GROMACS .gro file of C-alpha atoms in nm:
model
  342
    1UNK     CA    1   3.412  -3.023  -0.314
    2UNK     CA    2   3.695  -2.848  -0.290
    3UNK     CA    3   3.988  -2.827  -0.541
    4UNK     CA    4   4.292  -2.917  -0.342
    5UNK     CA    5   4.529  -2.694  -0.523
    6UNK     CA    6   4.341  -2.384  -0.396
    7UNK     CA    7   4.426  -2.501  -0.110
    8UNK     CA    8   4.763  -2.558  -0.180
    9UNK     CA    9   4.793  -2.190  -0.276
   10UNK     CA   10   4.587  -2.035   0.010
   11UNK     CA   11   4.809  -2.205   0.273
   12UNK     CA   12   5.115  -2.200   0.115
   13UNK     CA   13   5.138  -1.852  -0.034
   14UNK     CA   14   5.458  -1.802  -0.221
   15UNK     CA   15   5.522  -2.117  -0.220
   16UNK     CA   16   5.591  -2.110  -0.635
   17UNK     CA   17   5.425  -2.404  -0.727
   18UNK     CA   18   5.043  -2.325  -0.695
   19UNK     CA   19   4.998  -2.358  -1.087
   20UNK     CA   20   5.188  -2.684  -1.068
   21UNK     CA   21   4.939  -2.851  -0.827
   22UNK     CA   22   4.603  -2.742  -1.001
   23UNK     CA   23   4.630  -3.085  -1.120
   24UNK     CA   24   4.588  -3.262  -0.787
   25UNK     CA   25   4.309  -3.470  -0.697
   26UNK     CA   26   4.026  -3.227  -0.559
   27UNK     CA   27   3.960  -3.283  -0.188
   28UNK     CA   28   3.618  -3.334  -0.008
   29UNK     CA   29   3.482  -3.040   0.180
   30UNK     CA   30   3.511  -3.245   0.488
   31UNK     CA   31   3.857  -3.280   0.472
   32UNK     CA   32   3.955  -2.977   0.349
   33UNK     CA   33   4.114  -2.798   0.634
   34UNK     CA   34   4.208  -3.098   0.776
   35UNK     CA   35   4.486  -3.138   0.431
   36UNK     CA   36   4.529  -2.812   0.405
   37UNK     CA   37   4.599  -2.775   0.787
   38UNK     CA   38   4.845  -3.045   0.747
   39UNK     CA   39   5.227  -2.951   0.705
   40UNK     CA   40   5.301  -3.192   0.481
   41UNK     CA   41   5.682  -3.078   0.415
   42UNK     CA   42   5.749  -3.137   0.760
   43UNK     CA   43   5.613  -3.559   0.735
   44UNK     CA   44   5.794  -3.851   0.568
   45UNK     CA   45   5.594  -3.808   0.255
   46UNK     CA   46   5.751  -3.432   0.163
   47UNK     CA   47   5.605  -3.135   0.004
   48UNK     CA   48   5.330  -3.250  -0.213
   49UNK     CA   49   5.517  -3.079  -0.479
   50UNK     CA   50   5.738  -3.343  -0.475
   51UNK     CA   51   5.485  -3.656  -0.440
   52UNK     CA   52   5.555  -3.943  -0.713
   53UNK     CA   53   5.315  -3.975  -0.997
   54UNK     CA   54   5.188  -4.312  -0.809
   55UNK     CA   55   5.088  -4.122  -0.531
   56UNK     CA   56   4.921  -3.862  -0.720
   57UNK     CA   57   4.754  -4.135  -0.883
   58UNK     CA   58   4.684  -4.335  -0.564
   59UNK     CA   59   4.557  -4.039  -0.376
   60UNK     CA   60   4.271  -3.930  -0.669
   61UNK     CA   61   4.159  -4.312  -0.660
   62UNK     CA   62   4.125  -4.299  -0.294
   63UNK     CA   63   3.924  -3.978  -0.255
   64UNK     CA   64   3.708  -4.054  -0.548
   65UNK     CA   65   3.531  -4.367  -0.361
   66UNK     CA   66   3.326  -4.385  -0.057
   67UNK     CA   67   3.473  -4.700   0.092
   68UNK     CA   68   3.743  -4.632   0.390
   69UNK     CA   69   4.039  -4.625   0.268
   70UNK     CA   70   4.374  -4.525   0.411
   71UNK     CA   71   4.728  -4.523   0.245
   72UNK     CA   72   5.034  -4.654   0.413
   73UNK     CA   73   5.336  -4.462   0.239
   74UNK     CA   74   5.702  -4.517   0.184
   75UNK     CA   75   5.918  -4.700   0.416
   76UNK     CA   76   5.792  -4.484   0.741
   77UNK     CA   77   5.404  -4.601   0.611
   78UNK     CA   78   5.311  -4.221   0.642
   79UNK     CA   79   4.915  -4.174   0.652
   80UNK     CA   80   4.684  -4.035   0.382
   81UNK     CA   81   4.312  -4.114   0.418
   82UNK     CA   82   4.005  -4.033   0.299
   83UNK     CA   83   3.655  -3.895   0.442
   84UNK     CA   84   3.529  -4.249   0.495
   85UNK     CA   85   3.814  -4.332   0.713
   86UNK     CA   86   3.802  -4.101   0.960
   87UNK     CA   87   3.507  -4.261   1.165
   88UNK     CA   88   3.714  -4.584   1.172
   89UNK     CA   89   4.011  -4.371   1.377
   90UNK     CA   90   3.788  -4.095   1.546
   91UNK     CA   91   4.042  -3.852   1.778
   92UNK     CA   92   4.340  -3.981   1.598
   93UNK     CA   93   4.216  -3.755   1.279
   94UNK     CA   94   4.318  -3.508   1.186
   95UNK     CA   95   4.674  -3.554   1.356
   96UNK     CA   96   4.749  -3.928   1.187
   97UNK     CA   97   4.755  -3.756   0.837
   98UNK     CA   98   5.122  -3.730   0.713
   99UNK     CA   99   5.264  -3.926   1.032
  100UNK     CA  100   5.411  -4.249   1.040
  101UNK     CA  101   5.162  -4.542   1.102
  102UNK     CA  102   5.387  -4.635   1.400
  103UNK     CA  103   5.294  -4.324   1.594
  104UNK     CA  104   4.985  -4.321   1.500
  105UNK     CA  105   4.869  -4.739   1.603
  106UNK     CA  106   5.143  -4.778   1.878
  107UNK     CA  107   4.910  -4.982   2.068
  108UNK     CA  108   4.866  -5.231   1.757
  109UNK     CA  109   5.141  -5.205   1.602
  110UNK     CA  110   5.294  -5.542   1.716
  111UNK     CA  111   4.985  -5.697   1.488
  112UNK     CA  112   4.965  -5.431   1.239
  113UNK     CA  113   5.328  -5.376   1.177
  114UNK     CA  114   5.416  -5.694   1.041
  115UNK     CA  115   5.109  -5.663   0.805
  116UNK     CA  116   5.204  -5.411   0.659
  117UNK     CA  117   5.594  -5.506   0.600
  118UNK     CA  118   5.455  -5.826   0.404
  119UNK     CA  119   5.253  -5.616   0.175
  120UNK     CA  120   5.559  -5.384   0.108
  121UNK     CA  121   5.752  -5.688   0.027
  122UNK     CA  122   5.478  -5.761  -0.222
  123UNK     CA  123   5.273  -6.020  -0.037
  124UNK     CA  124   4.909  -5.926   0.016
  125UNK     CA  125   4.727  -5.971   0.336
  126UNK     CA  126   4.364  -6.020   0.441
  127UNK     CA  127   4.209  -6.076   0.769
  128UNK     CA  128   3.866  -6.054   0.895
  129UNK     CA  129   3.663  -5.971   1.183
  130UNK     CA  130   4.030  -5.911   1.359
  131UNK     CA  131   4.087  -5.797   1.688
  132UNK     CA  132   4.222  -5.463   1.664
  133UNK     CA  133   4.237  -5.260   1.983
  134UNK     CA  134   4.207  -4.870   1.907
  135UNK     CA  135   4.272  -4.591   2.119
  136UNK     CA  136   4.052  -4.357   1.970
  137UNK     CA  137   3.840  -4.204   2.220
  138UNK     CA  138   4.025  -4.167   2.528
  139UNK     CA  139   4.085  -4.498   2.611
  140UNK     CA  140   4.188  -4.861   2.479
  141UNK     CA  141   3.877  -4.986   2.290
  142UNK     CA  142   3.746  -5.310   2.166
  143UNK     CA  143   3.783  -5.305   1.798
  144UNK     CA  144   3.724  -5.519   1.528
  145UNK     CA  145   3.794  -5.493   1.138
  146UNK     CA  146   3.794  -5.642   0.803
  147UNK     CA  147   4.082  -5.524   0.573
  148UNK     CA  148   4.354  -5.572   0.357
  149UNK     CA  149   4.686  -5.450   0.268
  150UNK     CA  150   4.818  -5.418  -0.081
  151UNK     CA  151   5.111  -5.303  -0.249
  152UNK     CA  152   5.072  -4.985  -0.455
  153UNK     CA  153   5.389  -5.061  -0.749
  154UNK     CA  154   5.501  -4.752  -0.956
  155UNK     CA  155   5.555  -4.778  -1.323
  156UNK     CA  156   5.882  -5.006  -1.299
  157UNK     CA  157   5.697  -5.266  -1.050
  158UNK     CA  158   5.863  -5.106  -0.743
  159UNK     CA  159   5.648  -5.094  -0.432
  160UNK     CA  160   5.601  -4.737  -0.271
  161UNK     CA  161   5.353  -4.799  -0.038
  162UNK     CA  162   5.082  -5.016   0.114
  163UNK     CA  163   4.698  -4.989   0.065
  164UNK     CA  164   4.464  -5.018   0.346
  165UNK     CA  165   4.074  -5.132   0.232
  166UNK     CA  166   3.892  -5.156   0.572
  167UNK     CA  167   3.538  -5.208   0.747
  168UNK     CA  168   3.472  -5.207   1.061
  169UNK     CA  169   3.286  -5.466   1.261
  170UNK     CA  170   3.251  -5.464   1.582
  171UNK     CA  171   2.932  -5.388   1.616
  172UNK     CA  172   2.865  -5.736   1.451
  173UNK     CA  173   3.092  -5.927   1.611
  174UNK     CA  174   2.977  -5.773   2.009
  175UNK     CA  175   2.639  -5.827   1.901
  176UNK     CA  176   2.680  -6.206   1.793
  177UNK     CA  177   2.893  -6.301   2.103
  178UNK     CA  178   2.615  -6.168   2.275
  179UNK     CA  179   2.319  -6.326   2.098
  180UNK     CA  180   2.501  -6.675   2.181
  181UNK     CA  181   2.552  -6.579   2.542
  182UNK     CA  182   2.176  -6.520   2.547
  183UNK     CA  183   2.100  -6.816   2.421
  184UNK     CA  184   2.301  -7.036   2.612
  185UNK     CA  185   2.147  -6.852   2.890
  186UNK     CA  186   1.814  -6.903   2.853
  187UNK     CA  187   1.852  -7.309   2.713
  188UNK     CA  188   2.090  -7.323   3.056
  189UNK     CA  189   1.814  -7.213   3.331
  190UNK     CA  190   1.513  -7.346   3.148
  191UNK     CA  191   1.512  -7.624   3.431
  192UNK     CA  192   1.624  -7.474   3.739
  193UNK     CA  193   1.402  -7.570   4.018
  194UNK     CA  194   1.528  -7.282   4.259
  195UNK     CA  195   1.707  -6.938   4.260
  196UNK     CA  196   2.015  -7.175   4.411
  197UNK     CA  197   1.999  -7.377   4.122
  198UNK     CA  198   1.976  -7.055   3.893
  199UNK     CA  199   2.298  -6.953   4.001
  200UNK     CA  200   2.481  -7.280   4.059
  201UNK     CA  201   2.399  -7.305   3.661
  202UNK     CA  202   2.446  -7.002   3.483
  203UNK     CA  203   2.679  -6.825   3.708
  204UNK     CA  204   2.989  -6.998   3.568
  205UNK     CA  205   2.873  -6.943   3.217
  206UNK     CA  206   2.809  -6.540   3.266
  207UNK     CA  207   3.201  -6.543   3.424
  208UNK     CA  208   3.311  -6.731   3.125
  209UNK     CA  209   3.179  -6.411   2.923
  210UNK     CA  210   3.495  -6.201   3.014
  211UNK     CA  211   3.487  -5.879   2.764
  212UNK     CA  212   3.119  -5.796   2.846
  213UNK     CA  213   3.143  -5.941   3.213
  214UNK     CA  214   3.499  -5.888   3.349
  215UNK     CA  215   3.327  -5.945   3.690
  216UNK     CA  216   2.987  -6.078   3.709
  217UNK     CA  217   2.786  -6.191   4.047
  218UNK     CA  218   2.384  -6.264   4.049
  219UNK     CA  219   2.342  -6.140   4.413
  220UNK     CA  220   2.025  -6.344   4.612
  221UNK     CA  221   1.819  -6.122   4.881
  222UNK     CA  222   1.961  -6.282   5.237
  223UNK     CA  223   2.260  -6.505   5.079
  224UNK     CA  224   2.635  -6.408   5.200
  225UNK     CA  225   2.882  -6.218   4.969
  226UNK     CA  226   3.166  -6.317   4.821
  227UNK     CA  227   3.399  -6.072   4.887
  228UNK     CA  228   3.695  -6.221   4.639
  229UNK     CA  229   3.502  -6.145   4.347
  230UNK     CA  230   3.651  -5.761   4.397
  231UNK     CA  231   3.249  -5.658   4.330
  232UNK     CA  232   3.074  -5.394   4.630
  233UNK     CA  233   2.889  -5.594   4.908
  234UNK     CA  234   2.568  -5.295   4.791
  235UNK     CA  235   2.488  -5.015   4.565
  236UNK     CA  236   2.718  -4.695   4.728
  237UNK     CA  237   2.420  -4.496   4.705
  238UNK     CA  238   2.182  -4.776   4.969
  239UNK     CA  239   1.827  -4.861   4.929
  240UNK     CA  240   1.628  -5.107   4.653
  241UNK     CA  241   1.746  -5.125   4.275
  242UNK     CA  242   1.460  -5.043   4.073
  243UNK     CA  243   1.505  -5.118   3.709
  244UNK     CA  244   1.901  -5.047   3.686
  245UNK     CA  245   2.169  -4.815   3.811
  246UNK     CA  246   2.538  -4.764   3.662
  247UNK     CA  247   2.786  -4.641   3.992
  248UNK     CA  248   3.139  -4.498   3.897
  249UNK     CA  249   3.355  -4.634   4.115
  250UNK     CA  250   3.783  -4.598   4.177
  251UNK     CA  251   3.838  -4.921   3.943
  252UNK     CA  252   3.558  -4.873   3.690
  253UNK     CA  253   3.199  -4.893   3.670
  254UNK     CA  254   2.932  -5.101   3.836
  255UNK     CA  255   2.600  -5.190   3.735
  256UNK     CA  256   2.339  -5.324   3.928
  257UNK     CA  257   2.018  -5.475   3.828
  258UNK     CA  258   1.734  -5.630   3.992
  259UNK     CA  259   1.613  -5.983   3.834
  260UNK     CA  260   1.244  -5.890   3.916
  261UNK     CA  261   1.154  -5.531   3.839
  262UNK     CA  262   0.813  -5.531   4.054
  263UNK     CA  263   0.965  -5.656   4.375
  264UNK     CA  264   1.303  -5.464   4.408
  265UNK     CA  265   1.338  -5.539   4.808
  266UNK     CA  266   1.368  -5.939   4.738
  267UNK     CA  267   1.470  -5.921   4.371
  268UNK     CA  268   1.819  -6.104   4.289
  269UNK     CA  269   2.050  -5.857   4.149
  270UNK     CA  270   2.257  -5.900   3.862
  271UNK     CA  271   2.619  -5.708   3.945
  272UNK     CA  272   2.840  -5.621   3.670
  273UNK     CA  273   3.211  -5.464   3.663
  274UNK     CA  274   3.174  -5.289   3.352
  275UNK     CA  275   3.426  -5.397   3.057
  276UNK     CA  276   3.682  -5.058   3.034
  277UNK     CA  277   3.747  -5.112   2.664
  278UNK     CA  278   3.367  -5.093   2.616
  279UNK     CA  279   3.200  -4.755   2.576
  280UNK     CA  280   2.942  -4.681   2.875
  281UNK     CA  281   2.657  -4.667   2.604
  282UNK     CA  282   2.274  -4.780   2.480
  283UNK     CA  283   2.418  -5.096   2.318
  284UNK     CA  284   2.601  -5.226   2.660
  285UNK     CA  285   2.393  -5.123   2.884
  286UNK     CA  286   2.106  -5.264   2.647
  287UNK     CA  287   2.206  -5.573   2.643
  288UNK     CA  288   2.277  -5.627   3.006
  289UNK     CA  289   1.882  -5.520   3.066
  290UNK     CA  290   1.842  -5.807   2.856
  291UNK     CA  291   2.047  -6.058   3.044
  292UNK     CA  292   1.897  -5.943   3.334
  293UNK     CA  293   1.546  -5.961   3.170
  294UNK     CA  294   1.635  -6.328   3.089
  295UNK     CA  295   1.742  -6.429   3.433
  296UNK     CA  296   1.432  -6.244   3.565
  297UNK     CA  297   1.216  -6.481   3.295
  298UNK     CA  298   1.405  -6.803   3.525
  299UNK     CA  299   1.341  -6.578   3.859
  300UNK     CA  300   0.975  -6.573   3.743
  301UNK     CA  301   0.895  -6.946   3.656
  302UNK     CA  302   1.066  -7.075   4.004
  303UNK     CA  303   0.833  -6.861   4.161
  304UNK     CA  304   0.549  -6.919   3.918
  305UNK     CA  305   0.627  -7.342   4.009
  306UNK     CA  306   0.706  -7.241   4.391
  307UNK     CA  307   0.357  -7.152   4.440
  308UNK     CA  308   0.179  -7.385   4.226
  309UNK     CA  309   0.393  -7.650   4.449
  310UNK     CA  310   0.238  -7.464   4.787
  311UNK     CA  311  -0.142  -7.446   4.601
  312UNK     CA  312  -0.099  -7.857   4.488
  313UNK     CA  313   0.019  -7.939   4.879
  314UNK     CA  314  -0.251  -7.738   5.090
  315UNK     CA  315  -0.522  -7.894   4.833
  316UNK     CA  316  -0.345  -8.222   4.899
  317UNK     CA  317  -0.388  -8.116   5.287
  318UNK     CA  318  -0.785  -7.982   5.248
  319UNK     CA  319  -0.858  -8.302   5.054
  320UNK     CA  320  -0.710  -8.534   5.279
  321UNK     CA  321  -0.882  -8.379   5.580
  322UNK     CA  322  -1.202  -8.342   5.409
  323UNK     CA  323  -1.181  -8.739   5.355
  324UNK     CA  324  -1.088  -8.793   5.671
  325UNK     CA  325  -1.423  -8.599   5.799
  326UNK     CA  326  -1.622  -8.809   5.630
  327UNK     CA  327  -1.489  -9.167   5.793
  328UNK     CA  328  -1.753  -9.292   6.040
  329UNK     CA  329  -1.661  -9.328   6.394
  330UNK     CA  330  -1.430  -9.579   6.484
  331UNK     CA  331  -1.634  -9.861   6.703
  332UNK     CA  332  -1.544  -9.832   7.070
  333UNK     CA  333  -1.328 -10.120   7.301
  334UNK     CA  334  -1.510 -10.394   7.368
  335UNK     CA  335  -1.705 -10.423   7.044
  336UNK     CA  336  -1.564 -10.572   6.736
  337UNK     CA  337  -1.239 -10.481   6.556
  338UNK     CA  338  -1.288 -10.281   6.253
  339UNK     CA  339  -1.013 -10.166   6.034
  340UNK     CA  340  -1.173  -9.854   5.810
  341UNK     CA  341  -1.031  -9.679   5.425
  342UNK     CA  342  -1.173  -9.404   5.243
   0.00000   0.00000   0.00000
């Protein structure tokens, strides 16, 4: 831990007012030369010098506890965080510290925005599991959070600025639309008598699936293409799927995997534009081996049943020849008229 008002006085030499600041909430290691670094005379909220008792105040809470926590100040909602926040807003840190919340969330700041006017008005707001889209690494993700915002009120009741208390979970909420999908799935093809059947049933539940399956196709060996669905007619780089391959094409990515891992030159294939506000990573790609594992379950039985059909009808055949070996003769013309069953 570092005190904050050596930092104060290391990057602000001469600044007079080192002494004054000893006071100030000490700062964790972590986010040390991110404040420090920051030029804090230059945002909405001023020199810190200058910062209101409340915020003083506000600021020691928030660094003193490990939940995220991010503060929303004065009318411009001007950003001060602490350590466990920064995950929550990745490349945004360290350059949303000191700069208005509007800058900072322009691509959520029609939801966010009005949020955070109620709870400088004095009303309170909590959501959960919202939809929050963040661009925080490079590109427009699929976010989701619990939080609230409440009003931080000074000594006389007036509101200075807005408290943020947030978790994030989108990893629980992408992994329990995806548990259902897999379940609906499997109960779906449990009954499907042929691979035609297969798709006819659970095709236009996968396309129903839109942020993990923008575009989805299950692909039979031998069966035309639909070339509407936007998807490639074949892997770009040719030749059997084995157990999976991601392709980077000009809209996105596609991945292709085969239903039936041991028998990649008549497997189905499961196609897949890849959702853009999903990072390419071991959870996605994980559970689309699993979807595909699933169908290849369905792939299995039909053959499994297929071939127990063709075993039931050539014993049918043997047996029915072997009884017919055994029938006597049938008496010549001329002699009586015999009618004979096995």
């Amino acid at each position: 831990m570092a005190p904050f008002g050596g930092l104060v006085m290391s990057a602000c030499v001469g600044g007079g007012y080192g002494a004054r600041m000893r006071s100030f909430p000490t700062v964790p290691a972590a986010l040390a030369a991110a404040y420090a670094g920051t030029d804090w005379a230059a945002s909405p909220l001023g020199p810190m010098e200058r910062w209101s008792a409340t915020l003083r105040g506000t600021v020691d809470l928030m660094l003193a506890t490990g939940f995220p926590v991010t503060l929303f100040w004065g009318p411009e909602f001007a950003l001060v965080y602490n350590e466990a926040y920064v995950p929550l807003i990745r490349d945004k840190h360290p350059g949303a510290l000191g700069t208005p919340a509007r800058e900072v969330f322009p691509e959520v700041w029609d939801l966010i925005g009005p949020m955070m006017d109620s709870a400088r008005l004095g009303a309170p707001t909590w959501v959960q599991d919202e939809h929050v889209p963040l661009r925080r690494r490079g590109f427009l993700e699929e976010c989701y959070f619990t939080f609230s915002y409440s009003p931080v009120r000074n000594e006389v009741g007036e509101v200075e600025g807005v408290m943020d208390i947030a978790t994030e979970t989108t990893e629980q909420v992408i992994s329990r639309r995806r548990l259902q999908l897999l379940t609906a799935v499997a109960q779906r093809i449990a009954n499907a008598q042929d691979a035609e059947d297969l798709v006819r049933l659970v095709l236009p539940l996968l396309r129903s699936s839109t942020k993990d399956l923008p575009v989805v196709d299950i692909r039979l060996p031998g069966a035309a293409v639909d070339a509407r669905q936007g998807l490639p007619r074949s892997p770009a780089e040719g030749g059997p799927v084995f157990t999976g391959r991601v392709e980077r094409h000009e809209d996105g990515h596609i991945a292709w995997f085969p239903l039936v891992d041991n028998d990649t030159e008549d497997s189905p294939l499961l196609v897949v534009s890849l959702s853009r506000e999903l990072a390419l990573g071991d959870g996605y790609l994980g559970f689309l081996r699993l979807l595909a594992g699933t169908l290849g379950q369905a792939v299995a039985s039909i053959r499994v049943r297929r071939a127990e059909r063709a075993v039931t009808e050539a014993q049918r055949t043997m047996a029915e020849a072997f009884q017919r070996s055994l029938l006597p003769a049938p008496v010549g013309p001329g002699g009586p008229q015999l009618a004979m069953r096995y």
